[in-house]
Short mmCIF file of C-alpha atoms in Angstrom, two decimals:
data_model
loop_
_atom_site.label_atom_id
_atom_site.label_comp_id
_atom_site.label_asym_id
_atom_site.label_seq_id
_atom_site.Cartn_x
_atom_site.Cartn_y
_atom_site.Cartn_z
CA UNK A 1 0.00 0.00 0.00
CA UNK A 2 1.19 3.33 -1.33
CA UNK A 3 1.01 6.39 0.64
CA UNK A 4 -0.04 10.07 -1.71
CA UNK A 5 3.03 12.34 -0.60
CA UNK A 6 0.62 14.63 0.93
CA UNK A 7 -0.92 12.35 3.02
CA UNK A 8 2.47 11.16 4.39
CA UNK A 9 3.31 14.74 5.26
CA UNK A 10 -0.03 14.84 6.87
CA UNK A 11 0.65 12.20 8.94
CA UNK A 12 3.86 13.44 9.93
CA UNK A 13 2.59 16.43 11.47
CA UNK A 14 -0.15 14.40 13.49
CA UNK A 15 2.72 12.85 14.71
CA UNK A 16 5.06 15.64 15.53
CA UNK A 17 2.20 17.48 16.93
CA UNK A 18 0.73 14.26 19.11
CA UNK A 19 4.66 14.37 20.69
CA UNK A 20 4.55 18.63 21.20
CA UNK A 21 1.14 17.43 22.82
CA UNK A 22 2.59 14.69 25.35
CA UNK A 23 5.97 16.45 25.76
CA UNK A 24 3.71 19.75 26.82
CA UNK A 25 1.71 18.34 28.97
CA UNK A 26 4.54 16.27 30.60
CA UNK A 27 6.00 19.29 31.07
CA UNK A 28 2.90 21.12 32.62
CA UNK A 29 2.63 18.53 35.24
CA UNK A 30 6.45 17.96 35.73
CA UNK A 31 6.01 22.29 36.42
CA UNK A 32 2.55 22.03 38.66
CA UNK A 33 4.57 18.85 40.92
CA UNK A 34 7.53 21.36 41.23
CA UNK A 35 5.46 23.91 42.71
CA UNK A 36 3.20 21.53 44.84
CA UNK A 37 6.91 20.32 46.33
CA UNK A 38 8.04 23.95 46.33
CA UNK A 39 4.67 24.50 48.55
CA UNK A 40 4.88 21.63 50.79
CA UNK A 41 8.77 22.46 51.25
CA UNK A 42 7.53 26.26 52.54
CA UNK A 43 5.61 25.29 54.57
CA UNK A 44 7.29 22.47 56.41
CA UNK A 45 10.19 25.33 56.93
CA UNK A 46 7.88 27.73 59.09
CA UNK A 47 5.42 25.01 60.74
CA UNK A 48 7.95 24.68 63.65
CA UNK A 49 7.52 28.40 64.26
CA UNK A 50 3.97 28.74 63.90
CA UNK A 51 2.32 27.87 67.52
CA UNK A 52 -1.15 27.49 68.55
CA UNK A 53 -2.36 29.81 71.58
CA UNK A 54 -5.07 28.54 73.85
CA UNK A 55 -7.08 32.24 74.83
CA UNK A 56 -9.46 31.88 77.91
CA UNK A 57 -11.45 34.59 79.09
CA UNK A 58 -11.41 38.17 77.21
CA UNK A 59 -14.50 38.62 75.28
CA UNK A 60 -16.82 37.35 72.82
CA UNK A 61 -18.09 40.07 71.53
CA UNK A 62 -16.74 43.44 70.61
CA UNK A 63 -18.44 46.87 68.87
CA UNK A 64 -21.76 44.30 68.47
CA UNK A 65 -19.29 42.28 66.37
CA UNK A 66 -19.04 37.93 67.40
CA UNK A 67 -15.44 37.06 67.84
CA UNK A 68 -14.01 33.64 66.66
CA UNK A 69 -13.84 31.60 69.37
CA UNK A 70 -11.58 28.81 70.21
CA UNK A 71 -7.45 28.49 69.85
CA UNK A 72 -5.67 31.98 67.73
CA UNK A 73 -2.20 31.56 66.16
CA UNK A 74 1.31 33.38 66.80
CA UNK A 75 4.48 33.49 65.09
CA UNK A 76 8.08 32.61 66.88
CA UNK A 77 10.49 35.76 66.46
CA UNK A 78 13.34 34.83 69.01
CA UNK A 79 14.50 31.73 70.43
CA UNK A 80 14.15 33.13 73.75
CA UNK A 81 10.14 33.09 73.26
CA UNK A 82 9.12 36.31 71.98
CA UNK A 83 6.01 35.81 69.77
CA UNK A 84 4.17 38.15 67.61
CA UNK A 85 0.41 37.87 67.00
CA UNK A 86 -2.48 39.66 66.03
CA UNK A 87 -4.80 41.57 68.52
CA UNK A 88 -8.11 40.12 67.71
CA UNK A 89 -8.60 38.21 70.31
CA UNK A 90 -6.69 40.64 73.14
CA UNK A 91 -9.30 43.51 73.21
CA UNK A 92 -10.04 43.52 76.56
CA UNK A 93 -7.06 41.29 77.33
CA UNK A 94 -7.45 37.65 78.18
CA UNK A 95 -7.14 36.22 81.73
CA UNK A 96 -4.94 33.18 80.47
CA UNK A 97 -2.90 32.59 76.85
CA UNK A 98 -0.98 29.18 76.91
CA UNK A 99 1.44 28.43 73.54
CA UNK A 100 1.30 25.21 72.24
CA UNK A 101 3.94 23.76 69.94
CA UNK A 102 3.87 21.40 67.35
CA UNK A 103 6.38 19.54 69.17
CA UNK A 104 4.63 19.12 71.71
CA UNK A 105 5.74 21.72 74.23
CA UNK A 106 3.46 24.40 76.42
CA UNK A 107 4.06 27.63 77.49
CA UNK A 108 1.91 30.06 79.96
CA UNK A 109 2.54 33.56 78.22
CA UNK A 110 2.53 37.34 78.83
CA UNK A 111 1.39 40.49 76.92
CA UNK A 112 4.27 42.66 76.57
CA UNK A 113 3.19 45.46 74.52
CA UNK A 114 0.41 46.62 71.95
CA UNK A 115 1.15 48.04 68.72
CA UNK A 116 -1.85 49.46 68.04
CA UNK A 117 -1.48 50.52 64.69
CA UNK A 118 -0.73 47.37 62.81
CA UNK A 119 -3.14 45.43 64.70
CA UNK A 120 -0.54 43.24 66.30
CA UNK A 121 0.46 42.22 69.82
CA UNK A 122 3.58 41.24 71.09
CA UNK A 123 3.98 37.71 73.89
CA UNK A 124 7.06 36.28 75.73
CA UNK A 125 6.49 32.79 76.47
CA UNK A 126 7.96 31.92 80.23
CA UNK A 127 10.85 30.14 80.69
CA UNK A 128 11.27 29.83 76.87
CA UNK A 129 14.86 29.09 75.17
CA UNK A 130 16.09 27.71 72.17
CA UNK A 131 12.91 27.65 70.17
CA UNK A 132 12.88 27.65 66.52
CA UNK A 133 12.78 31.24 64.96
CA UNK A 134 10.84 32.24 61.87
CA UNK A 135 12.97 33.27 58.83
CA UNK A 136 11.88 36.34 58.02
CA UNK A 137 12.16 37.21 54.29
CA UNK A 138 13.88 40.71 53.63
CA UNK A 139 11.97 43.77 52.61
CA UNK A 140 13.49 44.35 49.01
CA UNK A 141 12.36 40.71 48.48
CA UNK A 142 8.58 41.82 47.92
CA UNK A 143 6.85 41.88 44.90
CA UNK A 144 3.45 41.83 43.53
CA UNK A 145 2.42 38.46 42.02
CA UNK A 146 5.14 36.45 44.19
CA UNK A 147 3.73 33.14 45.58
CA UNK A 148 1.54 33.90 49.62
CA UNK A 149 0.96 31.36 51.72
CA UNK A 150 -1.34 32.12 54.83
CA UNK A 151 -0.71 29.51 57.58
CA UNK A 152 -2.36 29.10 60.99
CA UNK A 153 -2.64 26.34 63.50
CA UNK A 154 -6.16 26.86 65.02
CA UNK A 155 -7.48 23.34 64.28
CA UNK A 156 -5.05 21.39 65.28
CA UNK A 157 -1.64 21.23 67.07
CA UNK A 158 0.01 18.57 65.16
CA UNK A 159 -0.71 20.10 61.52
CA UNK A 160 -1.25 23.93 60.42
CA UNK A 161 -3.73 24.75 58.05
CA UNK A 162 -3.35 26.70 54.74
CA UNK A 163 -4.31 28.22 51.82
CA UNK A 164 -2.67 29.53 49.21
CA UNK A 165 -2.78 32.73 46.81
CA UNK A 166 -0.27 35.59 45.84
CA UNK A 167 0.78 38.73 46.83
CA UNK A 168 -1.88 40.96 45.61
CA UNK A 169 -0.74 44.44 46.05
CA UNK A 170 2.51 46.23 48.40
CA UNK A 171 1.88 49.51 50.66
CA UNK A 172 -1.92 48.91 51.63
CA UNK A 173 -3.69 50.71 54.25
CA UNK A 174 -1.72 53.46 54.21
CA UNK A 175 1.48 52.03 53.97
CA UNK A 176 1.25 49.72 56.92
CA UNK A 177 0.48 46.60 55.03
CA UNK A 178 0.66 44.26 51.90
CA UNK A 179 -2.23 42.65 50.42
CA UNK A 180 -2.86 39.26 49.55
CA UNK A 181 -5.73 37.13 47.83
CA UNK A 182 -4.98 34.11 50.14
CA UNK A 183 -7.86 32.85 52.32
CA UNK A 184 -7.49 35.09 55.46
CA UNK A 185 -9.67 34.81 58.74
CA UNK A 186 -9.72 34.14 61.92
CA UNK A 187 -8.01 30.48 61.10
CA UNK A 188 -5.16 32.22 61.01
CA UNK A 189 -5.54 35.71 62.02
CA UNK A 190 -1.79 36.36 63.85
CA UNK A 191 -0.17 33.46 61.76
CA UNK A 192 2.71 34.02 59.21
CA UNK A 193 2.16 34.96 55.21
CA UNK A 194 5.17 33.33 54.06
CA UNK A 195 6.89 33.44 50.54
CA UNK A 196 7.75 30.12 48.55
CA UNK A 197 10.52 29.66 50.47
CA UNK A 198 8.80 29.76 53.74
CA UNK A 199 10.31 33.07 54.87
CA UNK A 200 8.22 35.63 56.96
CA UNK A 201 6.45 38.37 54.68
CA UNK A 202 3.99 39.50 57.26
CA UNK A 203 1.74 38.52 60.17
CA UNK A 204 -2.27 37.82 59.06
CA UNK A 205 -4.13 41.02 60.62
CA UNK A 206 -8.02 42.22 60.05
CA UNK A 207 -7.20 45.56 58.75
CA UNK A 208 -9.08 47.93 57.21
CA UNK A 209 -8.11 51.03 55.19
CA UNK A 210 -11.41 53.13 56.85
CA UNK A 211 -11.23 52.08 60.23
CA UNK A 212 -8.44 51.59 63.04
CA UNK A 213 -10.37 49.42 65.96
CA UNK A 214 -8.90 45.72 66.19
CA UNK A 215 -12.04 43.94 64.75
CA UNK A 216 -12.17 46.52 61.61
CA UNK A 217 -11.46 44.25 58.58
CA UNK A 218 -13.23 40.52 59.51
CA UNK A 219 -16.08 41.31 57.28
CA UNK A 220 -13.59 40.88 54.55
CA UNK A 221 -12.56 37.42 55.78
CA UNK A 222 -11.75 33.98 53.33
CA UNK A 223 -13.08 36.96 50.37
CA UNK A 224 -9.64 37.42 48.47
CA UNK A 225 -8.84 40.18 50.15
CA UNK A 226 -6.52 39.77 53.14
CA UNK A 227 -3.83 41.95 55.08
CA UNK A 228 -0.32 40.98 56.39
CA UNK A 229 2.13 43.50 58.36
CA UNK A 230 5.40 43.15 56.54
CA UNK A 231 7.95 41.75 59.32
CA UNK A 232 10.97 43.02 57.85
CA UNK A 233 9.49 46.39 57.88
CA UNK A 234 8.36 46.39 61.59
CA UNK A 235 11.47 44.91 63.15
CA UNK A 236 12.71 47.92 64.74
CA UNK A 237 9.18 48.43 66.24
CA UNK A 238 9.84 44.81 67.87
CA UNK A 239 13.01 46.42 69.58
CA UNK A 240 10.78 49.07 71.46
CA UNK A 241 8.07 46.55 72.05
CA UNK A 242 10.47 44.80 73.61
CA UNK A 243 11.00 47.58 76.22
CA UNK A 244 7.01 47.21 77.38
CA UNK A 245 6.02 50.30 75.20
CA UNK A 246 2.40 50.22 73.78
CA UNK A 247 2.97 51.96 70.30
CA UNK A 248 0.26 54.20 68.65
CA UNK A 249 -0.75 55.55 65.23
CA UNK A 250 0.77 58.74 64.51
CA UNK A 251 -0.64 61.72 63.64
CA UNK A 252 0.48 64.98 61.80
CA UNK A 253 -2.75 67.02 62.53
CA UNK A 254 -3.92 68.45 59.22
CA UNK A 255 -6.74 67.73 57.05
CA UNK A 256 -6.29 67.33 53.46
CA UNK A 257 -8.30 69.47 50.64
CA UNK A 258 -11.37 66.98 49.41
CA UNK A 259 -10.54 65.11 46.02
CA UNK A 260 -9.60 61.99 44.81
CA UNK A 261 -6.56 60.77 47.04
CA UNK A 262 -4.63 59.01 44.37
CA UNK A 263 -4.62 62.39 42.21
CA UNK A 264 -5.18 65.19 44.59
CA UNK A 265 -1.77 67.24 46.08
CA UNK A 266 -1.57 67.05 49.39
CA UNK A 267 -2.69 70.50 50.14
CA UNK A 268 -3.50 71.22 53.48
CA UNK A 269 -7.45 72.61 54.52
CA UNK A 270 -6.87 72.30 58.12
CA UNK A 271 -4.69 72.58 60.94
CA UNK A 272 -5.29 70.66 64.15
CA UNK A 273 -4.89 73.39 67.15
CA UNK A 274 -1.72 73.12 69.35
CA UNK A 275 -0.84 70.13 66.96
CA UNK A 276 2.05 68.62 65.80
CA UNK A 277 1.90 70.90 62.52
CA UNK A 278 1.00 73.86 63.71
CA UNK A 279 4.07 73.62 66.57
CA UNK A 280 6.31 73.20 63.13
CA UNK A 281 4.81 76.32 61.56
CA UNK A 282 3.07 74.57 58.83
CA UNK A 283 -0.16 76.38 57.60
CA UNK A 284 -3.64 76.13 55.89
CA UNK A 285 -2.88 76.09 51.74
CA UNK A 286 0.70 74.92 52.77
CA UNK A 287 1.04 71.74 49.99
CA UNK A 288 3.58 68.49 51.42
CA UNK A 289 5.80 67.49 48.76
CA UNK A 290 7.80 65.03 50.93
CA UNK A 291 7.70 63.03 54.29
CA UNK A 292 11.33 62.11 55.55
CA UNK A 293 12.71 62.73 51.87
CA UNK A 294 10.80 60.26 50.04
CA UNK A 295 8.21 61.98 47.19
CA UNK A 296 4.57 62.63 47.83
CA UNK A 297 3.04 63.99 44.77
CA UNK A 298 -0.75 62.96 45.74
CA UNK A 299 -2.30 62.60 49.07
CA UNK A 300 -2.15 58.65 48.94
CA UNK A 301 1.79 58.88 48.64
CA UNK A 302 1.69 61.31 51.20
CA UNK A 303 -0.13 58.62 54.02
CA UNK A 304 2.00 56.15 52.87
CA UNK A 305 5.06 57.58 53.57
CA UNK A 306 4.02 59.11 56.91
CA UNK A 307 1.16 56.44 58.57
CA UNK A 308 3.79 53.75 59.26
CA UNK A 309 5.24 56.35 61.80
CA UNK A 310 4.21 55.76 65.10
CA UNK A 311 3.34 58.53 67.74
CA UNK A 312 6.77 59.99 69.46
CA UNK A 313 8.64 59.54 66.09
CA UNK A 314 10.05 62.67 64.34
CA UNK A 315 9.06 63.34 60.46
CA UNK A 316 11.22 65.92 58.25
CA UNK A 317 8.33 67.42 56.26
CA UNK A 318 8.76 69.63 53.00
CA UNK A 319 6.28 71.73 51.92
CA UNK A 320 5.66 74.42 48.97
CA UNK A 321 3.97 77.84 50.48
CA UNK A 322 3.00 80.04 47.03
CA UNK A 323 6.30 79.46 45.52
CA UNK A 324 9.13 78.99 48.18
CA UNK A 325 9.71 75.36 49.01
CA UNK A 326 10.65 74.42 52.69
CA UNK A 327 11.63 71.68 55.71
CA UNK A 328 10.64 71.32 59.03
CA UNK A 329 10.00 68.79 61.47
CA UNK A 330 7.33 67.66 63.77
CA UNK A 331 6.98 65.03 66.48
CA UNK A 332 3.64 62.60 65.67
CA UNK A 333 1.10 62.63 68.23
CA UNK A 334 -1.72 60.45 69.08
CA UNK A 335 -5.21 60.89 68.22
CA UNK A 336 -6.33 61.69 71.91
CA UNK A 337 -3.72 64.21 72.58
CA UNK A 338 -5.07 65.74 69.51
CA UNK A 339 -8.64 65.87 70.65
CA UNK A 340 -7.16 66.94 73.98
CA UNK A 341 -5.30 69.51 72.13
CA UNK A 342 -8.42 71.08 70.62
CA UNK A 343 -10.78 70.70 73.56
CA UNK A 344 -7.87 72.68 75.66
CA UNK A 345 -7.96 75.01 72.29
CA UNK A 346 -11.86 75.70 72.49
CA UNK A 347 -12.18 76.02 76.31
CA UNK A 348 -9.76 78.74 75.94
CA UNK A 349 -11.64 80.27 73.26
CA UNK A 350 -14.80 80.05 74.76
CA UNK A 351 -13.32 82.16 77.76
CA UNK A 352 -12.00 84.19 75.70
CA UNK A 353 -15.13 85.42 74.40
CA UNK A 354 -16.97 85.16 77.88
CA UNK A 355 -14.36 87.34 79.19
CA UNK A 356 -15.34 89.90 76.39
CA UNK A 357 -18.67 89.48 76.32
CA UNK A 358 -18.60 90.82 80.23
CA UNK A 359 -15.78 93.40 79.10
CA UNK A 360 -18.89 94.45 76.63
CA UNK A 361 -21.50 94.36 78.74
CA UNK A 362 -19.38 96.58 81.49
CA UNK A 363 -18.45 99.23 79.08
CA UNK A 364 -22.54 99.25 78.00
CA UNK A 365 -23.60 99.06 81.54
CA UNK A 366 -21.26 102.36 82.40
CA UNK A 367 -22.26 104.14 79.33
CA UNK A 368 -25.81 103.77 80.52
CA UNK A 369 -24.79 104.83 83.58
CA UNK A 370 -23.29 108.48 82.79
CA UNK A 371 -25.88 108.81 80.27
CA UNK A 372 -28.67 108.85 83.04
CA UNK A 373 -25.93 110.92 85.30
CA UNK A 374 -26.48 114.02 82.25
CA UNK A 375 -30.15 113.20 82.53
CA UNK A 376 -30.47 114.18 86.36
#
């Protein structure tokens, strides 16, 4: 039997294409083992780390809002037992935490300090020492797309549970955390987002980028949209946590002109009374070009370069006035010393003007009184 030449060439791209087909798709799922190894590998690298914390007493509830109960995750920084977690279960604080490893191992804890502004809390378990540390993966070792995976050991002590996503976006709520499409919740609210190679990016937080309160952010929870505080970045905070110092959100005291942040200069409308700008000499119409030398063209770069600050740290602030461009620098405050500030601000005022109100009324009250002196 004779084969038309055409039909042999026919024949022999069925063939070569059939291969292309089975040396593809060999290839596909020699790629999609690789990564499920690469997964399984990244995790088995932070597991030891991750611990399981037993909360009793605190509260169920908070704002009208349930909380999750049962066991919360933390994340080992040192092997002397200091452990970073998230505060959603420690507002009001709980009568008893105990760590549990996955080896095994228990530890009654203590708070040490609140940081307040990423959401996190930071534990010392007693009598701890040579503990396994979490890797934490460096800061210029970000990037958007790179593998996430959220890990938390709520269910069970033995074996953490995870899910899996990417790093969705970098510089979130305000600068103070990345984003990630991993299923976040209270599974592993406090646990580790870790890279491929199951270093530290961040610790799983509720955040939210409209509210500050511990609990803002679980309405969001398992729906693609979850928050991490980058560990590299707060590091140094961990040094002063160390010390026992609760650390708060700072604040500048201005209010921005209305627009749409991503666009809009950061032109200042307001100026908080007795506040950290108006100490520095910064005015209303005054525009900030740059917190600490690093650019802020809109009012989102602005935040983002100045919200990770915490109250007590100093900011170098430049700022255009019509068309002279200047520096100066401030000390954040909190938010209550700021509403301090201005109550302290309006009392005086209001004296003020009570004081010349009666300064009024005694200058009308004489001038009555030598007008009826002519009259007699």
């Amino acid at each position: 039997m004779r084969f038309h030449p055409a039909s042999t060439r026919c024949l022999r791209l069925v063939a070569c294409f059939a291969a292309a087909l089975i040396t593809s798709s060999a290839f596909a799922q020699s790629v999609a083992q690789l990564e499920q190894q690469a997964i399984r590998d990244a995790i088995e690298h932070v597991s030891p780390t991750v611990v399981q914390l037993q909360i009793i007493g605190g509260a169920d509830r908070l704002n009208d809002v349930s909380l999750a109960s049962g066991p919360s995750t933390g994340v080992i920084l040192t092997p002397d037992g200091y452990v970073v977690t998230s505060r959603y279960r420690f507002e009001p604080a709980p009568a008893t935490v105990v760590a549990l490893l996955a080896d095994g191992r228990q530890f009654a804890t203590e708070v040490v300090a609140h940081d307040y502004s990423r959401k996190l809390v930071l534990l010392k378990l007693s009598g701890a020492e040579d503990l396994p540390a979490a890797e934490i993966a460096p800061a210029d070792s970000y990037r958007v797309g790179q593998w996430a995976i959220a890990v938390g050991r709520t269910y069970r002590v033995e074996r953490p549970n995870v899910s899996v996503g990417i790093v969705s976006a970098l510089r979130r709520i305000q600068g103070r955390a990345m984003q990630t499409d991993a299923a976040v919740s209270a599974a592993n609210y406090g646990g580790p987002l870790v890279d491929i190679e199951g270093r530290v990016l961040g610790i799983i937080a509720p955040m939210s980028p409209s509210a500050e309160s511990s609990i803002a952010g679980v309405e969001w929870y398992d729906s693609g949209i979850g928050f991490a505080a980058p560990l590299a970045e707060w590091m140094p905070a961990f040094e002063r946590l160390k010390q026992g110092e609760d650390l708060q959100l700072g604040y500048i005291g201005i209010g921005l002109v209305e627009g749409v942040a991503r666009e809009t200069p950061a032109k200042i409308a307001t100026i908080a009374p007795d506040g950290p700008a108006a100490k520095a000499g910064l005015e209303k119409g005054d525009t900030v070009t740059a917190i600490n030398g690093v650019p802020a063209t809109t009012q989102v770069e602005m935040q983002a370069a100045a919200k990770p600050h915490y109250a007590g740290d100093t900011l170098e602030v430049t700022y255009q006035r019509g068309d002279e461009t200047s520096t100066t620098t401030l000390t954040l405050t909190t938010i209550a010393q700021l509403q301090e500030a201005a109550e302290a601000a309006k009392a005086k005022e209001e004296a003020a003007d009570e004081k010349a109100e009666a300064k009024e009324g005694d200058a009308d009250g004489e001038e009555e009184s030598n007008a009826g002196d002519s009259e007699e």
